[in-house]
């Protein structure tokens, strides 16, 4: 059985209305650019969910609700490229995220953050060899 894998997984703490809106806008922009994107709710099984779904890029919120922070899971996300997209701007968090493997750190409170995040994802998708579609 063939399984279609997403290009991008967006994981924001959508309990916050602004982040719910940002996630919806991001998916809409990805669809306009013919990029397959999905929103995933942060949960205790997040890392396993991401391994199973195998997105090429993960857009990750710094605050993941009950499961902690992005820094807590970045070490476990070795396969997808990760972009930290958060309204928690902090130089120390940005440095920690980059050291833990994040490829970009974007302040979602800025008006152009959706466009910047889309650019960053597109750059990462272009850099990587196309993902294999289907069972391996």
Tab-separated table of C-alpha atoms in Angstrom, residues 4-65:
chain	number	residue	atom	x	y	z
A	4	UNK	CA	1.782	9.824	0.527
A	5	UNK	CA	4.114	11.709	2.814
A	6	UNK	CA	3.827	15.405	3.536
A	7	UNK	CA	6.492	17.836	2.501
A	8	UNK	CA	5.861	19.963	5.614
A	9	UNK	CA	4.439	19.339	9.085
A	10	UNK	CA	3.396	22.426	11.069
A	11	UNK	CA	3.370	21.979	14.828
A	12	UNK	CA	2.199	25.031	16.732
A	13	UNK	CA	0.571	25.284	20.150
A	14	UNK	CA	-2.838	25.875	18.591
A	15	UNK	CA	-4.545	26.405	21.925
A	16	UNK	CA	-3.613	30.018	21.260
A	17	UNK	CA	-5.950	31.648	18.686
A	18	UNK	CA	-3.105	33.536	16.973
A	19	UNK	CA	-1.140	30.339	16.425
A	20	UNK	CA	-4.234	28.571	15.104
A	21	UNK	CA	-4.615	31.408	12.599
A	22	UNK	CA	-0.902	31.309	11.689
A	23	UNK	CA	-1.038	27.561	11.080
A	24	UNK	CA	-4.113	27.906	8.862
A	25	UNK	CA	-2.506	30.750	6.868
A	26	UNK	CA	0.692	28.758	6.467
A	27	UNK	CA	-1.120	25.678	5.129
A	28	UNK	CA	-3.068	27.883	2.733
A	29	UNK	CA	0.165	29.436	1.427
A	30	UNK	CA	1.802	26.032	1.042
A	31	UNK	CA	-1.204	24.750	-0.923
A	32	UNK	CA	-1.010	27.786	-3.222
A	33	UNK	CA	2.619	26.818	-3.870
A	34	UNK	CA	1.721	23.145	-4.456
A	35	UNK	CA	3.474	22.000	-1.286
A	36	UNK	CA	1.782	19.268	0.714
A	37	UNK	CA	1.465	20.487	4.331
A	38	UNK	CA	-0.305	19.176	7.403
A	39	UNK	CA	-0.967	20.592	10.858
A	40	UNK	CA	-0.102	18.273	13.739
A	41	UNK	CA	-1.140	18.969	17.293
A	42	UNK	CA	1.695	18.720	19.828
A	43	UNK	CA	1.300	15.705	22.069
A	44	UNK	CA	3.330	13.223	24.044
A	45	UNK	CA	3.659	11.016	20.940
A	46	UNK	CA	4.895	13.868	18.720
A	47	UNK	CA	8.286	12.385	17.873
A	48	UNK	CA	6.761	9.011	16.999
A	49	UNK	CA	4.061	10.721	14.913
A	50	UNK	CA	6.726	12.617	12.978
A	51	UNK	CA	8.770	9.468	12.418
A	52	UNK	CA	5.695	7.673	11.101
A	53	UNK	CA	4.550	10.527	8.832
A	54	UNK	CA	8.119	11.360	7.697
A	55	UNK	CA	7.714	14.981	6.567
A	56	UNK	CA	10.689	16.525	4.809
A	57	UNK	CA	10.491	19.750	6.853
A	58	UNK	CA	8.993	20.391	10.290
A	59	UNK	CA	7.896	23.878	11.329
A	60	UNK	CA	7.997	23.714	15.110
A	61	UNK	CA	6.743	26.043	17.831
A	62	UNK	CA	9.070	26.709	20.760
A	63	UNK	CA	6.323	26.127	23.331
A	64	UNK	CA	4.707	22.733	22.810
A	65	UNK	CA	2.142	22.892	25.588
